[in-house]
């Protein structure tokens, strides 16, 4: 394409751009998220892909006594019994087969390596699926592990500071963080601000999170939302705290 300038013919922009080098980005995948949950969990290596959760049976049967000075009362005799059939968790594999034609990788790998980018995007998708399974898997997901006595229901429609306080009465032993969908966190923030108690923020991993009672609210778009309703979880993490852990098998190739 040409343009006429002062009665002479000059090269136009469209034609000139054919000789210019465009700066190209790597492929952008909009489903990639920060995956804060996987960063905040303690990850425990397991052998043979099996994790056995041993629990004490009848903890109220463990007897101890505080005796007064010079007391000759007989000391109680006790022992700690364990469950005979503890629950076992088995690792699941997230897998796929990536197809890349050698012709494509040979001809079109500059400036970006086609195989490298295909692998990167596939691995990111696998990691997104991993976080979704941690939350939603019907066997071992966080939502499926909550017992009825650990569930509460909001006093009104939107989550309120009262509701989160009620959750804290359920998980009062060293709670680590709330986990919720961004829409639920936004609804809580609006309700808290409306009541005149705007939640403070804390910086984690270089990002800002709102908090309640000093506990951060961590967003994840993997927490389901249906008919305008969602769930907010309060987690205690780490095996030493008898909390939630993530499992992985060490030593795998790749």
mmCIF file of C-alpha atoms in Angstrom:
data_model
loop_
_atom_site.group_PDB
_atom_site.id
_atom_site.type_symbol
_atom_site.label_atom_id
_atom_site.label_comp_id
_atom_site.label_asym_id
_atom_site.label_seq_id
_atom_site.Cartn_x
_atom_site.Cartn_y
_atom_site.Cartn_z
ATOM 1 C CA UNK A 1 0.000 0.000 0.000
ATOM 2 C CA UNK A 2 1.304 3.459 -0.818
ATOM 3 C CA UNK A 3 0.358 7.005 0.103
ATOM 4 C CA UNK A 4 0.645 10.263 -1.793
ATOM 5 C CA UNK A 5 2.615 12.969 0.018
ATOM 6 C CA UNK A 6 3.180 16.358 -1.659
ATOM 7 C CA UNK A 7 2.490 14.902 -5.081
ATOM 8 C CA UNK A 8 4.997 12.043 -4.629
ATOM 9 C CA UNK A 9 4.378 8.424 -3.736
ATOM 10 C CA UNK A 10 5.568 7.230 -0.282
ATOM 11 C CA UNK A 11 5.526 3.877 1.460
ATOM 12 C CA UNK A 12 2.469 3.438 3.690
ATOM 13 C CA UNK A 13 2.348 2.145 7.257
ATOM 14 C CA UNK A 14 0.729 -1.199 6.447
ATOM 15 C CA UNK A 15 3.336 -2.126 3.854
ATOM 16 C CA UNK A 16 6.213 -0.864 6.006
ATOM 17 C CA UNK A 17 5.126 -3.063 8.920
ATOM 18 C CA UNK A 18 5.768 -6.159 6.809
ATOM 19 C CA UNK A 19 9.524 -5.579 7.259
ATOM 20 C CA UNK A 20 9.314 -4.798 10.963
ATOM 21 C CA UNK A 21 9.937 -7.320 13.746
ATOM 22 C CA UNK A 22 6.960 -7.628 16.087
ATOM 23 C CA UNK A 23 7.677 -8.315 19.751
ATOM 24 C CA UNK A 24 5.658 -11.408 20.614
ATOM 25 C CA UNK A 25 4.510 -12.576 24.023
ATOM 26 C CA UNK A 26 4.412 -16.164 25.139
ATOM 27 C CA UNK A 27 0.890 -17.653 25.007
ATOM 28 C CA UNK A 28 -1.328 -16.183 27.715
ATOM 29 C CA UNK A 29 -3.610 -18.692 29.480
ATOM 30 C CA UNK A 30 -6.404 -16.910 31.341
ATOM 31 C CA UNK A 31 -7.171 -19.906 33.580
ATOM 32 C CA UNK A 32 -3.802 -19.602 35.375
ATOM 33 C CA UNK A 33 -4.263 -18.405 38.962
ATOM 34 C CA UNK A 34 -1.824 -17.757 41.849
ATOM 35 C CA UNK A 35 -2.871 -21.037 43.527
ATOM 36 C CA UNK A 36 -2.331 -19.661 47.024
ATOM 37 C CA UNK A 37 -3.695 -22.833 48.640
ATOM 38 C CA UNK A 38 -0.835 -24.989 47.377
ATOM 39 C CA UNK A 39 1.672 -22.430 48.685
ATOM 40 C CA UNK A 40 0.138 -22.351 52.168
ATOM 41 C CA UNK A 41 -0.165 -26.096 52.749
ATOM 42 C CA UNK A 42 2.566 -28.204 54.316
ATOM 43 C CA UNK A 43 3.521 -30.909 51.824
ATOM 44 C CA UNK A 44 4.308 -34.329 53.277
ATOM 45 C CA UNK A 45 6.268 -36.947 51.287
ATOM 46 C CA UNK A 46 4.632 -40.381 51.288
ATOM 47 C CA UNK A 47 6.024 -43.819 50.491
ATOM 48 C CA UNK A 48 4.262 -45.976 47.920
ATOM 49 C CA UNK A 49 1.578 -43.313 47.533
ATOM 50 C CA UNK A 50 -0.196 -44.222 50.807
ATOM 51 C CA UNK A 51 -0.850 -41.922 53.777
ATOM 52 C CA UNK A 52 -2.348 -43.559 56.880
ATOM 53 C CA UNK A 53 -4.111 -41.280 59.361
ATOM 54 C CA UNK A 54 -3.842 -42.843 62.812
ATOM 55 C CA UNK A 55 -6.188 -41.545 65.489
ATOM 56 C CA UNK A 56 -6.619 -42.155 69.194
ATOM 57 C CA UNK A 57 -9.703 -44.164 70.086
ATOM 58 C CA UNK A 58 -11.795 -42.966 73.035
ATOM 59 C CA UNK A 59 -9.610 -40.036 74.162
ATOM 60 C CA UNK A 60 -11.929 -39.482 77.122
ATOM 61 C CA UNK A 61 -10.819 -42.856 78.499
ATOM 62 C CA UNK A 62 -7.275 -41.599 79.135
ATOM 63 C CA UNK A 63 -7.177 -41.064 82.896
ATOM 64 C CA UNK A 64 -4.812 -38.840 84.860
ATOM 65 C CA UNK A 65 -5.056 -37.396 88.359
ATOM 66 C CA UNK A 66 -3.729 -34.404 90.241
ATOM 67 C CA UNK A 67 -3.086 -35.542 93.798
ATOM 68 C CA UNK A 68 -2.686 -33.337 96.833
ATOM 69 C CA UNK A 69 0.493 -33.300 98.874
ATOM 70 C CA UNK A 70 0.947 -36.275 101.168
ATOM 71 C CA UNK A 71 -2.014 -37.942 99.516
ATOM 72 C CA UNK A 72 -1.959 -41.709 99.530
ATOM 73 C CA UNK A 73 -4.674 -42.119 96.951
ATOM 74 C CA UNK A 74 -3.943 -44.776 94.394
ATOM 75 C CA UNK A 75 -2.838 -43.353 91.056
ATOM 76 C CA UNK A 76 -5.064 -44.149 88.081
ATOM 77 C CA UNK A 77 -3.865 -46.705 85.569
ATOM 78 C CA UNK A 78 -4.393 -45.933 81.908
ATOM 79 C CA UNK A 79 -3.239 -46.513 78.346
ATOM 80 C CA UNK A 80 -3.864 -44.839 75.006
ATOM 81 C CA UNK A 81 -5.692 -46.971 72.468
ATOM 82 C CA UNK A 82 -5.583 -46.476 68.690
ATOM 83 C CA UNK A 83 -8.120 -47.101 65.969
ATOM 84 C CA UNK A 84 -7.740 -50.593 64.504
ATOM 85 C CA UNK A 85 -8.761 -49.529 60.996
ATOM 86 C CA UNK A 86 -7.359 -46.050 60.379
ATOM 87 C CA UNK A 87 -8.252 -44.241 57.193
ATOM 88 C CA UNK A 88 -5.767 -44.394 54.345
ATOM 89 C CA UNK A 89 -5.357 -41.812 51.589
ATOM 90 C CA UNK A 90 -4.003 -42.874 48.209
ATOM 91 C CA UNK A 91 -2.242 -40.544 45.802
ATOM 92 C CA UNK A 92 -3.977 -39.921 42.493
ATOM 93 C CA UNK A 93 -2.129 -39.159 39.275
ATOM 94 C CA UNK A 94 -3.036 -36.201 37.071
ATOM 95 C CA UNK A 95 -1.818 -37.069 33.600
ATOM 96 C CA UNK A 96 -2.167 -36.335 29.911
ATOM 97 C CA UNK A 97 -0.327 -36.945 26.630
ATOM 98 C CA UNK A 98 1.045 -33.872 24.870
ATOM 99 C CA UNK A 99 1.236 -34.069 21.076
ATOM 100 C CA UNK A 100 3.638 -31.802 19.173
ATOM 101 C CA UNK A 101 4.491 -32.413 15.512
ATOM 102 C CA UNK A 102 8.231 -32.324 14.868
ATOM 103 C CA UNK A 103 7.565 -30.218 11.794
ATOM 104 C CA UNK A 104 5.975 -27.536 13.975
ATOM 105 C CA UNK A 105 8.739 -27.594 16.591
ATOM 106 C CA UNK A 106 11.452 -27.532 13.903
ATOM 107 C CA UNK A 107 10.032 -24.715 11.792
ATOM 108 C CA UNK A 108 8.308 -22.441 14.283
ATOM 109 C CA UNK A 109 10.439 -22.387 17.448
ATOM 110 C CA UNK A 110 11.874 -18.900 17.143
ATOM 111 C CA UNK A 111 11.728 -16.707 19.144
ATOM 112 C CA UNK A 112 9.730 -18.997 21.461
ATOM 113 C CA UNK A 113 10.376 -22.725 21.776
ATOM 114 C CA UNK A 114 7.128 -24.462 20.780
ATOM 115 C CA UNK A 115 7.740 -27.605 22.852
ATOM 116 C CA UNK A 116 8.711 -25.569 25.915
ATOM 117 C CA UNK A 117 5.583 -23.417 25.681
ATOM 118 C CA UNK A 118 3.321 -26.409 25.095
ATOM 119 C CA UNK A 119 4.793 -28.095 28.178
ATOM 120 C CA UNK A 120 4.515 -24.937 30.276
ATOM 121 C CA UNK A 121 0.846 -24.421 29.478
ATOM 122 C CA UNK A 122 0.024 -28.095 30.019
ATOM 123 C CA UNK A 123 1.819 -28.162 33.382
ATOM 124 C CA UNK A 124 0.014 -24.991 34.472
ATOM 125 C CA UNK A 125 -3.306 -26.643 33.623
ATOM 126 C CA UNK A 126 -2.317 -29.742 35.615
ATOM 127 C CA UNK A 127 -1.467 -27.574 38.629
ATOM 128 C CA UNK A 128 -4.801 -25.761 38.354
ATOM 129 C CA UNK A 129 -6.523 -29.140 38.317
ATOM 130 C CA UNK A 130 -4.496 -30.172 41.372
ATOM 131 C CA UNK A 131 -5.801 -27.235 43.395
ATOM 132 C CA UNK A 132 -9.350 -27.937 42.247
ATOM 133 C CA UNK A 133 -9.054 -31.559 43.382
ATOM 134 C CA UNK A 134 -7.678 -30.477 46.771
ATOM 135 C CA UNK A 135 -10.881 -28.522 47.309
ATOM 136 C CA UNK A 136 -13.587 -30.445 45.461
ATOM 137 C CA UNK A 137 -12.576 -34.107 45.221
ATOM 138 C CA UNK A 138 -15.435 -36.169 46.726
ATOM 139 C CA UNK A 139 -12.991 -38.556 48.420
ATOM 140 C CA UNK A 140 -10.244 -36.373 49.905
ATOM 141 C CA UNK A 141 -11.180 -32.772 49.018
ATOM 142 C CA UNK A 142 -11.452 -30.161 51.755
ATOM 143 C CA UNK A 143 -15.180 -29.619 51.264
ATOM 144 C CA UNK A 144 -15.903 -33.340 51.582
ATOM 145 C CA UNK A 145 -13.986 -33.659 54.883
ATOM 146 C CA UNK A 146 -16.014 -31.138 56.880
ATOM 147 C CA UNK A 147 -18.203 -32.890 59.455
ATOM 148 C CA UNK A 148 -21.705 -31.674 60.248
ATOM 149 C CA UNK A 149 -20.718 -30.363 63.682
ATOM 150 C CA UNK A 150 -18.070 -28.205 62.024
ATOM 151 C CA UNK A 151 -20.545 -26.531 59.661
ATOM 152 C CA UNK A 152 -22.329 -23.256 60.294
ATOM 153 C CA UNK A 153 -24.833 -21.302 58.238
ATOM 154 C CA UNK A 154 -24.894 -17.515 57.818
ATOM 155 C CA UNK A 155 -27.250 -15.497 59.962
ATOM 156 C CA UNK A 156 -28.186 -13.405 56.918
ATOM 157 C CA UNK A 157 -27.588 -13.723 53.187
ATOM 158 C CA UNK A 158 -24.082 -12.280 52.898
ATOM 159 C CA UNK A 159 -21.193 -13.566 55.045
ATOM 160 C CA UNK A 160 -20.799 -11.317 58.081
ATOM 161 C CA UNK A 161 -18.143 -10.781 60.752
ATOM 162 C CA UNK A 162 -20.438 -12.709 63.110
ATOM 163 C CA UNK A 163 -20.309 -15.725 60.794
ATOM 164 C CA UNK A 164 -16.514 -15.721 60.657
ATOM 165 C CA UNK A 165 -16.382 -15.361 64.435
ATOM 166 C CA UNK A 166 -18.613 -18.417 64.667
ATOM 167 C CA UNK A 167 -16.200 -20.316 62.423
ATOM 168 C CA UNK A 168 -13.361 -19.351 64.738
ATOM 169 C CA UNK A 169 -15.188 -21.034 67.622
ATOM 170 C CA UNK A 170 -15.073 -24.260 65.609
ATOM 171 C CA UNK A 171 -11.395 -24.061 64.590
ATOM 172 C CA UNK A 172 -9.887 -22.173 67.516
ATOM 173 C CA UNK A 173 -6.719 -24.261 67.829
ATOM 174 C CA UNK A 174 -4.163 -22.366 65.746
ATOM 175 C CA UNK A 175 -6.269 -21.501 62.674
ATOM 176 C CA UNK A 176 -4.127 -20.597 59.659
ATOM 177 C CA UNK A 177 -6.358 -18.976 57.045
ATOM 178 C CA UNK A 178 -9.830 -18.722 55.558
ATOM 179 C CA UNK A 179 -10.304 -20.062 52.026
ATOM 180 C CA UNK A 180 -13.103 -18.654 49.883
ATOM 181 C CA UNK A 181 -14.115 -17.657 46.377
ATOM 182 C CA UNK A 182 -13.183 -14.050 45.495
ATOM 183 C CA UNK A 183 -16.905 -13.209 45.242
ATOM 184 C CA UNK A 184 -17.472 -14.411 48.819
ATOM 185 C CA UNK A 185 -14.486 -12.413 50.073
ATOM 186 C CA UNK A 186 -15.788 -9.299 48.321
ATOM 187 C CA UNK A 187 -19.236 -9.819 49.866
ATOM 188 C CA UNK A 188 -17.699 -10.163 53.326
ATOM 189 C CA UNK A 189 -15.590 -7.041 52.820
ATOM 190 C CA UNK A 190 -18.652 -5.017 51.837
ATOM 191 C CA UNK A 191 -20.632 -6.263 54.826
ATOM 192 C CA UNK A 192 -17.794 -5.584 57.269
ATOM 193 C CA UNK A 193 -17.299 -2.085 55.849
ATOM 194 C CA UNK A 194 -21.041 -1.412 56.033
ATOM 195 C CA UNK A 195 -20.891 -2.229 59.750
ATOM 196 C CA UNK A 196 -18.064 0.228 60.242
ATOM 197 C CA UNK A 197 -15.371 -2.423 60.738
ATOM 198 C CA UNK A 198 -13.414 -2.485 57.461
ATOM 199 C CA UNK A 199 -11.078 -5.498 57.579
ATOM 200 C CA UNK A 200 -7.342 -4.731 57.714
ATOM 201 C CA UNK A 201 -4.943 -6.158 55.148
ATOM 202 C CA UNK A 202 -1.746 -8.176 55.354
ATOM 203 C CA UNK A 203 0.994 -8.726 52.783
ATOM 204 C CA UNK A 204 1.760 -12.333 51.824
ATOM 205 C CA UNK A 205 3.836 -13.464 48.845
ATOM 206 C CA UNK A 206 3.975 -9.852 47.702
ATOM 207 C CA UNK A 207 0.164 -9.545 47.519
ATOM 208 C CA UNK A 208 -2.395 -7.922 49.797
ATOM 209 C CA UNK A 209 -5.084 -9.986 51.556
ATOM 210 C CA UNK A 210 -7.865 -8.789 53.811
ATOM 211 C CA UNK A 211 -7.935 -10.349 57.275
ATOM 212 C CA UNK A 212 -10.380 -10.998 60.066
ATOM 213 C CA UNK A 213 -9.157 -11.344 63.657
ATOM 214 C CA UNK A 214 -5.644 -11.418 62.200
ATOM 215 C CA UNK A 215 -6.386 -14.402 59.938
ATOM 216 C CA UNK A 216 -6.078 -13.820 56.166
ATOM 217 C CA UNK A 217 -8.874 -14.582 53.720
ATOM 218 C CA UNK A 218 -7.248 -16.449 50.828
ATOM 219 C CA UNK A 219 -9.065 -16.372 47.472
ATOM 220 C CA UNK A 220 -9.453 -19.349 45.154
ATOM 221 C CA UNK A 221 -11.721 -19.549 42.139
ATOM 222 C CA UNK A 222 -11.870 -23.335 42.645
ATOM 223 C CA UNK A 223 -14.287 -22.938 45.571
ATOM 224 C CA UNK A 224 -17.655 -23.514 43.877
ATOM 225 C CA UNK A 225 -20.336 -20.852 43.528
ATOM 226 C CA UNK A 226 -23.896 -21.913 42.666
ATOM 227 C CA UNK A 227 -27.081 -19.832 42.667
ATOM 228 C CA UNK A 228 -25.258 -16.961 44.336
ATOM 229 C CA UNK A 229 -24.115 -19.200 47.215
ATOM 230 C CA UNK A 230 -20.643 -20.396 48.129
ATOM 231 C CA UNK A 231 -18.652 -21.753 51.062
ATOM 232 C CA UNK A 232 -15.928 -20.318 53.284
ATOM 233 C CA UNK A 233 -13.471 -22.719 54.902
ATOM 234 C CA UNK A 234 -11.272 -22.095 57.932
ATOM 235 C CA UNK A 235 -8.176 -24.286 57.915
ATOM 236 C CA UNK A 236 -5.599 -25.404 60.409
ATOM 237 C CA UNK A 237 -2.532 -26.694 58.549
ATOM 238 C CA UNK A 238 0.457 -28.888 59.336
ATOM 239 C CA UNK A 239 0.753 -32.400 60.734
ATOM 240 C CA UNK A 240 2.214 -31.141 64.023
ATOM 241 C CA UNK A 241 -0.948 -29.071 64.519
ATOM 242 C CA UNK A 242 -3.146 -32.009 63.465
ATOM 243 C CA UNK A 243 -4.236 -29.935 60.496
ATOM 244 C CA UNK A 244 -4.539 -30.179 56.733
ATOM 245 C CA UNK A 245 -1.525 -31.349 54.732
ATOM 246 C CA UNK A 246 -0.786 -31.942 51.071
ATOM 247 C CA UNK A 247 0.682 -35.238 49.914
ATOM 248 C CA UNK A 248 3.307 -35.947 47.272
ATOM 249 C CA UNK A 249 5.592 -38.806 46.317
ATOM 250 C CA UNK A 250 9.262 -37.783 46.213
ATOM 251 C CA UNK A 251 11.830 -39.013 43.745
ATOM 252 C CA UNK A 252 9.593 -39.191 40.691
ATOM 253 C CA UNK A 253 11.413 -38.539 37.387
ATOM 254 C CA UNK A 254 10.723 -35.119 35.864
#
